[in-house]
Amino acid sequence: MRVLVTGASGFVGSQISIRLQKSHDLLGLTHTSKKALPFNNHALDLTDFGRLSSALDAFRPEVILHMAALSQVIPCEDSPDLADRINTEATARIVTWAAKHSSRLIFTSTDQVFDGHRGNYREQDMPNPINRYGWSKYRAELAVLNASKANLIVRSNSVVGPSVGWGSSFTDRLIADLQSGKSVTLFHDQYRSPIHIRRMLDVLESCVNSGFSGILHAGGPEKQSRLETGTQLASAYGFDQSLVQSGSYLSHNRASIMHPDGSFDTTLLTVTFPCIAWRPLELEFRSDAKESLAFD
């Protein structure tokens, strides 16, 4: 099957592309990459809609895994026009192309489409974004769902674990700080359903290979504060846990656009893909730590 992945040089995009190329004819679309990628790829700016259409016409994908985005809350708030152009308008162009050519579209969205007031969000809960990032993704979601019943929205939660040389993760940045002996402050009152990168790849691969459509919440089995996640990582890698300090997201000068609880109800995920082997996040971190020692 011909599969096109946008955002293929990112943290998740690079790893799912590496995995999917083993069983599919894959093309990754990238914006920038500091080193060569180990799969077929093409560099372009998704907001250059002419070049985007040409790339799609040339490859004719049967499935499009659209992951490219301006994906951080504060940069989107500070550059709202760019956020709309990348997250909403580029998605709308891809949606139009996919509908015209009967291609199935899998669009990765975010917990930020919710207001974060209560957490444990289900797929059928009504979005209510409180920041520009959430709004730009929600408007894109509407275009995806309205275009075809075959399309799928995968709302991801906090994806953790190490990168493989492309993109950067929360885990990478935290490890770098702790290795240097730098203390870090993590929020004790901001909750997510962190999902390890290995399990996120299992979810995305299952979505590509199945005909599942609609909306799916991709999060891990545990609701954790940022502080809990960071403490587990420090323990798994053997870092000084006193370097992980507790703070409140309310102390942040942009707290009004940061929601406290974006955790997911993942019942539909576990029922739909029962073969995915979920493990406690701390065990995933311990596996990462062993692998990192093996490469030292």
Coordinates of C-alpha atoms in Angstrom, one line a residue:
M1 CA 0.0 0.0 0.0
R2 CA 1.2 3.5 -0.8
V3 CA 1.4 5.5 2.4
L4 CA 2.4 9.1 2.7
V5 CA 3.5 10.6 6.0
T6 CA 3.7 14.3 6.6
G7 CA 5.9 15.6 9.4
A8 CA 8.2 12.7 8.7
S9 CA 11.3 14.3 10.2
G10 CA 9.6 14.9 13.6
F11 CA 9.8 12.9 16.8
V12 CA 6.9 10.6 16.1
G13 CA 6.8 11.1 12.3
S14 CA 10.3 9.8 11.8
Q15 CA 9.8 6.7 13.9
I16 CA 6.5 5.7 12.4
S17 CA 7.9 6.2 8.9
I18 CA 10.8 3.9 9.7
R19 CA 8.4 1.3 10.9
L20 CA 5.9 1.6 8.1
Q21 CA 8.4 1.4 5.3
K22 CA 9.0 -2.3 6.2
S23 CA 5.6 -3.2 4.9
H24 CA 4.5 -0.4 2.7
D25 CA 5.6 1.8 -0.2
L26 CA 6.3 4.9 1.9
L27 CA 7.0 8.6 1.1
G28 CA 7.8 11.0 4.0
L29 CA 7.2 14.7 3.5
T30 CA 9.5 16.8 5.6
H31 CA 10.1 20.5 6.2
T32 CA 13.7 20.4 7.5
S33 CA 16.0 17.6 8.6
K34 CA 19.5 18.1 9.8
K35 CA 20.6 14.6 8.7
A36 CA 19.5 12.1 6.1
L37 CA 16.4 10.1 6.8
P38 CA 16.5 6.3 6.3
F39 CA 13.4 6.2 4.1
N40 CA 12.1 7.7 0.9
N41 CA 11.4 11.4 1.6
H42 CA 10.7 14.7 -0.1
A43 CA 11.3 18.2 1.5
L44 CA 8.7 20.9 1.1
D45 CA 6.8 23.5 3.0
L46 CA 3.2 22.4 3.4
T47 CA 2.0 26.0 3.1
D48 CA 3.3 26.0 -0.5
F49 CA 0.1 24.5 -1.6
G50 CA 1.2 24.2 -5.3
R51 CA 4.1 22.1 -4.4
L52 CA 2.0 20.1 -1.9
S53 CA -0.5 19.2 -4.6
S54 CA 2.3 18.2 -7.0
A55 CA 3.9 15.9 -4.4
L56 CA 0.5 14.2 -3.8
D57 CA -0.2 13.9 -7.5
A58 CA 3.2 12.3 -8.1
F59 CA 3.0 9.7 -5.4
R60 CA -0.8 9.1 -5.4
P61 CA -1.0 7.7 -1.8
E62 CA -3.8 5.3 -0.8
V63 CA -3.4 6.4 2.8
I64 CA -2.2 9.7 4.1
L65 CA -0.9 9.9 7.7
H66 CA -1.0 13.7 8.3
M67 CA 1.2 14.5 11.3
A68 CA 2.9 17.8 10.4
A69 CA 1.8 20.7 12.6
L70 CA 2.9 23.8 14.5
S71 CA 2.3 21.8 17.7
Q72 CA 3.2 23.8 20.7
V73 CA 0.7 26.0 22.6
I74 CA 2.7 29.1 23.1
P75 CA 4.3 29.4 19.6
C76 CA 0.8 29.0 18.1
E77 CA -0.6 31.7 20.4
D78 CA 2.3 34.0 19.4
S79 CA 2.0 33.3 15.7
P80 CA -1.7 32.7 15.2
D81 CA -1.7 33.3 11.4
L82 CA 1.1 30.7 10.9
A83 CA -0.7 28.2 13.2
D84 CA -3.9 28.6 11.1
R85 CA -2.0 28.3 7.8
I86 CA -0.1 25.1 8.9
N87 CA -2.6 23.4 11.1
T88 CA -5.9 24.3 9.4
E89 CA -5.4 25.5 5.9
A90 CA -2.7 22.9 4.9
T91 CA -4.9 20.2 6.4
A92 CA -7.9 21.4 4.4
R93 CA -5.8 21.2 1.2
I94 CA -4.8 17.6 2.0
V95 CA -8.4 16.8 2.9
T96 CA -9.6 18.1 -0.5
W97 CA -7.0 16.1 -2.4
A98 CA -7.7 12.9 -0.5
A99 CA -11.5 13.2 -1.1
K100 CA -10.9 13.8 -4.8
H101 CA -8.7 10.8 -5.2
S102 CA -10.5 8.4 -2.7
S103 CA -7.5 8.3 -0.4
R104 CA -8.0 7.5 3.3
L105 CA -6.8 10.3 5.6
I106 CA -5.5 9.7 9.2
F107 CA -5.1 13.0 10.9
T108 CA -3.2 13.3 14.3
S109 CA -4.8 15.8 16.6
T110 CA -4.5 16.7 20.2
D111 CA -6.0 16.8 23.7
Q112 CA -5.8 20.6 23.4
V113 CA -9.1 20.6 21.5
F114 CA -10.7 20.3 25.0
D115 CA -10.7 22.9 27.7
G116 CA -9.0 20.7 30.3
H117 CA -11.5 21.4 33.1
R118 CA -12.3 17.8 34.0
G119 CA -10.1 15.3 32.1
N120 CA -10.9 11.7 31.2
Y121 CA -12.1 12.8 27.9
R122 CA -14.0 10.4 25.6
E123 CA -14.2 10.5 21.8
Q124 CA -17.8 11.7 21.9
D125 CA -17.1 14.6 24.2
M126 CA -17.6 18.1 22.7
P127 CA -14.3 20.0 22.1
N128 CA -14.0 23.4 23.6
P129 CA -10.4 24.8 23.0
I130 CA -9.0 27.5 25.1
N131 CA -5.9 28.3 23.0
R132 CA -5.1 29.0 19.3
Y133 CA -3.4 25.6 18.9
G134 CA -6.5 23.8 20.0
W135 CA -8.7 25.9 17.8
S136 CA -6.5 25.4 14.7
K137 CA -6.6 21.6 15.2
Y138 CA -10.3 21.5 16.0
R139 CA -11.2 23.3 12.8
A140 CA -8.9 20.9 10.9
E141 CA -10.7 18.0 12.6
L142 CA -14.1 19.3 11.3
A143 CA -12.7 19.3 7.7
V144 CA -11.4 15.8 8.0
L145 CA -14.6 14.3 9.4
N146 CA -16.9 16.2 7.0
A147 CA -14.9 15.0 3.9
S148 CA -15.2 11.3 4.2
K149 CA -16.6 8.6 6.6
A150 CA -13.4 6.6 5.9
N151 CA -11.2 9.3 7.5
L152 CA -9.8 8.9 11.1
I153 CA -8.7 11.4 13.7
V154 CA -6.2 10.2 16.2
R155 CA -6.0 12.6 19.1
S156 CA -2.7 12.0 20.9
N157 CA -1.8 12.8 24.4
S158 CA 1.7 13.5 25.8
V159 CA 4.0 11.2 23.8
V160 CA 7.1 10.3 25.9
G161 CA 10.3 8.3 25.3
P162 CA 13.5 9.0 23.4
S163 CA 13.9 10.2 19.8
V164 CA 16.0 8.2 17.4
G165 CA 17.9 11.1 16.0
W166 CA 15.1 13.2 14.4
G167 CA 12.9 15.5 16.3
S168 CA 13.0 16.1 20.1
S169 CA 10.8 14.9 22.9
F170 CA 10.0 15.9 26.5
T171 CA 12.1 12.8 27.5
D172 CA 15.1 14.0 25.5
R173 CA 15.1 17.5 27.1
L174 CA 14.5 16.2 30.6
I175 CA 17.3 13.6 30.3
A176 CA 19.7 16.3 29.0
D177 CA 19.0 18.6 32.0
L178 CA 19.2 15.8 34.6
Q179 CA 22.5 14.5 33.1
S180 CA 24.0 18.0 33.5
G181 CA 22.8 18.2 37.1
K182 CA 20.3 20.9 36.3
S183 CA 17.2 21.0 38.4
V184 CA 13.8 21.0 36.6
T185 CA 10.4 22.2 37.7
L186 CA 7.5 20.1 36.6
F187 CA 3.8 20.8 37.3
H188 CA 2.1 18.8 40.0
D189 CA -1.3 20.1 39.0
Q190 CA -1.3 19.5 35.2
Y191 CA -2.4 16.0 34.1
R192 CA -2.2 13.9 31.0
S193 CA -2.4 10.3 29.9
P194 CA 1.2 10.0 28.7
I195 CA 1.8 7.4 26.0
H196 CA 5.2 5.9 25.3
I197 CA 6.5 6.3 21.8
R198 CA 6.6 2.5 21.3
R199 CA 2.9 2.2 22.1
M200 CA 2.1 5.3 20.0
L201 CA 3.8 3.6 17.0
D202 CA 1.7 0.5 17.7
V203 CA -1.4 2.6 17.6
L204 CA -0.6 4.4 14.4
E205 CA 0.5 1.3 12.6
S206 CA -2.7 -0.4 13.6
C207 CA -4.7 2.5 12.3
V208 CA -2.9 2.5 9.0
N209 CA -3.4 -1.3 8.6
S210 CA -7.0 -1.3 9.7
G211 CA -10.1 0.4 8.3
F212 CA -11.0 2.0 11.5
S213 CA -12.5 5.5 11.1
G214 CA -14.0 8.3 13.1
I215 CA -12.2 9.5 16.2
L216 CA -9.7 7.7 18.5
H217 CA -8.1 8.8 21.7
A218 CA -4.5 7.6 21.9
G219 CA -3.1 7.9 25.4
G220 CA -1.5 5.6 27.9
P221 CA -3.3 3.6 30.6
E222 CA -2.2 5.9 33.5
K223 CA -3.3 9.4 34.3
Q224 CA -0.2 11.2 35.6
S225 CA 0.9 14.7 36.5
R226 CA 3.9 16.1 34.7
L227 CA 5.7 15.8 38.0
E228 CA 4.9 12.1 38.4
T229 CA 6.0 11.4 34.8
G230 CA 9.3 13.2 35.4
T231 CA 9.9 11.5 38.7
Q232 CA 9.4 8.1 37.2
L233 CA 11.8 8.9 34.4
A234 CA 14.5 10.1 36.8
S235 CA 14.1 7.0 38.9
A236 CA 14.3 4.7 35.8
Y237 CA 17.5 6.3 34.6
G238 CA 19.1 6.5 38.1
F239 CA 19.2 10.3 38.2
D240 CA 19.1 12.3 41.5
Q241 CA 15.3 12.6 42.0
S242 CA 15.8 15.7 44.2
L243 CA 16.6 17.6 40.9
V244 CA 12.9 17.2 39.9
Q245 CA 11.1 20.0 41.6
S246 CA 7.4 20.5 42.0
G247 CA 5.6 23.6 40.7
S248 CA 2.1 24.8 39.7
Y249 CA 1.1 25.5 36.1
L250 CA -0.7 28.5 37.6
S251 CA 2.7 30.1 38.2
H252 CA 3.3 30.2 34.5
N253 CA 2.9 33.6 32.9
R254 CA 0.7 32.0 30.2
A255 CA -1.4 29.9 32.5
S256 CA -4.6 31.2 31.0
I257 CA -4.0 29.2 27.8
M258 CA -2.6 26.1 29.5
H259 CA -5.3 23.6 30.7
P260 CA -4.9 21.5 33.8
D261 CA -6.3 18.1 32.8
G262 CA -6.1 16.7 29.3
S263 CA -6.3 13.1 30.3
F264 CA -8.1 10.6 28.1
D265 CA -10.6 7.7 28.6
T266 CA -8.9 5.1 26.4
T267 CA -11.6 2.4 26.5
L268 CA -12.2 2.6 22.8
L269 CA -8.5 2.3 22.0
T270 CA -8.0 -0.8 24.1
V271 CA -11.2 -2.5 22.7
T272 CA -10.4 -1.6 19.1
F273 CA -6.7 -2.8 19.2
P274 CA -6.6 -5.4 22.0
C275 CA -3.2 -6.8 20.7
I276 CA -1.3 -3.7 21.8
A277 CA 0.8 -4.7 24.9
W278 CA 0.4 -1.9 27.4
R279 CA 2.9 -1.6 30.3
P280 CA 3.2 0.8 33.2
L281 CA 5.1 3.9 32.0
E282 CA 7.9 3.4 34.6
L283 CA 8.7 0.0 33.0
E284 CA 8.9 1.6 29.6
F285 CA 11.3 4.1 30.9
R286 CA 13.4 1.4 32.5
S287 CA 13.6 -0.4 29.1
D288 CA 14.7 2.9 27.6
A289 CA 17.4 3.3 30.2
K290 CA 18.8 -0.2 29.6
E291 CA 18.9 0.4 25.9
S292 CA 20.7 3.7 26.3
L293 CA 23.4 1.9 28.5
A294 CA 23.8 -0.8 25.8
F295 CA 24.7 2.0 23.3
D296 CA 27.1 3.8 25.6

